[in-house]
Amino acid sequence: MATTSKPNALQQPLQPSAELGAVVGSGKITRGDVVKKVWDYIKANNLQNPANKREILADAKLKAVFSGKDKVSMFEMNKHLAQHLK
């Protein structure tokens, strides 16, 4: 039986919102790459809470993505990212 390789949800290129595009770029991007680029951004800007590495401290750009929150957990972050992808 021949299988057509349909991209799964993580491989589907999606359009980021303007807010998320400020962090990951404005072109179409897969969910997996969004998460990777956001983590690169968090690490480059030292935005992990040193006392609790699972907590992300939002700067101005990430605050726009995280619904105005000052900090979110890693798990919450993915929920916020999903709202910025179409």
CSV table of C-alpha atoms in Angstrom, one decimal:
chain,number,residue,atom,x,y,z
A,1,MET,CA,0.0,0.0,0.0
A,2,ALA,CA,1.5,3.3,-1.1
A,3,THR,CA,1.5,6.1,1.5
A,4,THR,CA,1.5,9.7,0.5
A,5,SER,CA,3.7,11.5,3.0
A,6,LYS,CA,1.5,14.3,4.2
A,7,PRO,CA,3.4,16.7,6.5
A,8,ASN,CA,2.3,16.2,10.2
A,9,ALA,CA,1.3,19.2,12.3
A,10,LEU,CA,4.8,20.0,13.3
A,11,GLN,CA,6.1,20.1,9.7
A,12,GLN,CA,3.2,22.1,8.2
A,13,PRO,CA,4.5,25.6,7.3
A,14,LEU,CA,2.3,28.2,9.1
A,15,GLN,CA,2.2,32.0,9.0
A,16,PRO,CA,3.2,33.7,12.2
A,17,SER,CA,1.4,36.7,13.5
A,18,ALA,CA,3.2,40.1,13.4
A,19,GLU,CA,4.0,39.7,17.1
A,20,LEU,CA,5.5,36.3,16.8
A,21,GLY,CA,7.2,37.3,13.5
A,22,ALA,CA,9.1,39.9,15.5
A,23,VAL,CA,10.9,37.0,17.2
A,24,VAL,CA,11.0,34.3,14.6
A,25,GLY,CA,10.8,36.2,11.3
A,26,SER,CA,7.8,37.0,9.1
A,27,GLY,CA,8.0,34.1,6.6
A,28,LYS,CA,6.1,30.8,6.8
A,29,ILE,CA,7.6,28.5,9.4
A,30,THR,CA,6.9,25.1,10.9
A,31,ARG,CA,5.8,24.7,14.5
A,32,GLY,CA,8.9,22.8,15.3
A,33,ASP,CA,11.1,25.7,13.9
A,34,VAL,CA,9.0,28.3,15.8
A,35,VAL,CA,9.7,26.5,19.1
A,36,LYS,CA,13.4,26.1,18.2
A,37,LYS,CA,13.7,29.8,17.2
A,38,VAL,CA,11.8,31.0,20.3
A,39,TRP,CA,14.2,29.0,22.5
A,40,ASP,CA,17.2,30.4,20.7
A,41,TYR,CA,15.8,33.9,21.3
A,42,ILE,CA,15.1,33.1,25.0
A,43,LYS,CA,18.7,31.8,25.5
A,44,ALA,CA,20.3,34.6,23.5
A,45,ASN,CA,18.5,37.2,25.6
A,46,ASN,CA,18.9,35.3,28.9
A,47,LEU,CA,15.2,35.2,29.5
A,48,GLN,CA,15.0,32.0,31.6
A,49,ASN,CA,14.4,32.5,35.3
A,50,PRO,CA,17.7,31.4,36.9
A,51,ALA,CA,15.7,30.3,40.0
A,52,ASN,CA,13.3,28.2,37.9
A,53,LYS,CA,14.5,27.2,34.5
A,54,ARG,CA,11.0,26.1,33.4
A,55,GLU,CA,9.9,29.7,33.7
A,56,ILE,CA,10.3,32.2,30.8
A,57,LEU,CA,10.6,35.9,31.7
A,58,ALA,CA,9.1,37.9,28.8
A,59,ASP,CA,10.8,40.9,27.3
A,60,ALA,CA,8.7,43.4,25.3
A,61,LYS,CA,8.7,41.2,22.2
A,62,LEU,CA,7.7,38.0,24.0
A,63,LYS,CA,5.1,39.9,26.2
A,64,ALA,CA,3.2,40.6,22.9
A,65,VAL,CA,3.2,36.9,22.1
A,66,PHE,CA,2.4,35.8,25.7
A,67,SER,CA,-0.8,37.9,26.0
A,68,GLY,CA,0.9,40.6,28.0
A,69,LYS,CA,2.2,38.2,30.7
A,70,ASP,CA,5.5,39.0,32.4
A,71,LYS,CA,6.4,35.3,32.7
A,72,VAL,CA,5.0,31.9,31.5
A,73,SER,CA,6.0,28.3,32.1
A,74,MET,CA,7.5,26.2,29.2
A,75,PHE,CA,4.1,24.4,28.9
A,76,GLU,CA,2.1,27.6,28.8
A,77,MET,CA,4.5,29.0,26.2
A,78,ASN,CA,3.5,26.4,23.6
A,79,LYS,CA,-0.2,27.3,24.1
A,80,HIS,CA,0.6,31.0,23.5
A,81,LEU,CA,2.7,30.2,20.4
A,82,ALA,CA,-0.1,28.2,18.8
A,83,GLN,CA,-2.4,31.2,19.0
A,84,HIS,CA,0.0,33.2,16.9
A,85,LEU,CA,0.2,30.6,14.0
A,86,LYS,CA,-2.3,30.3,11.1
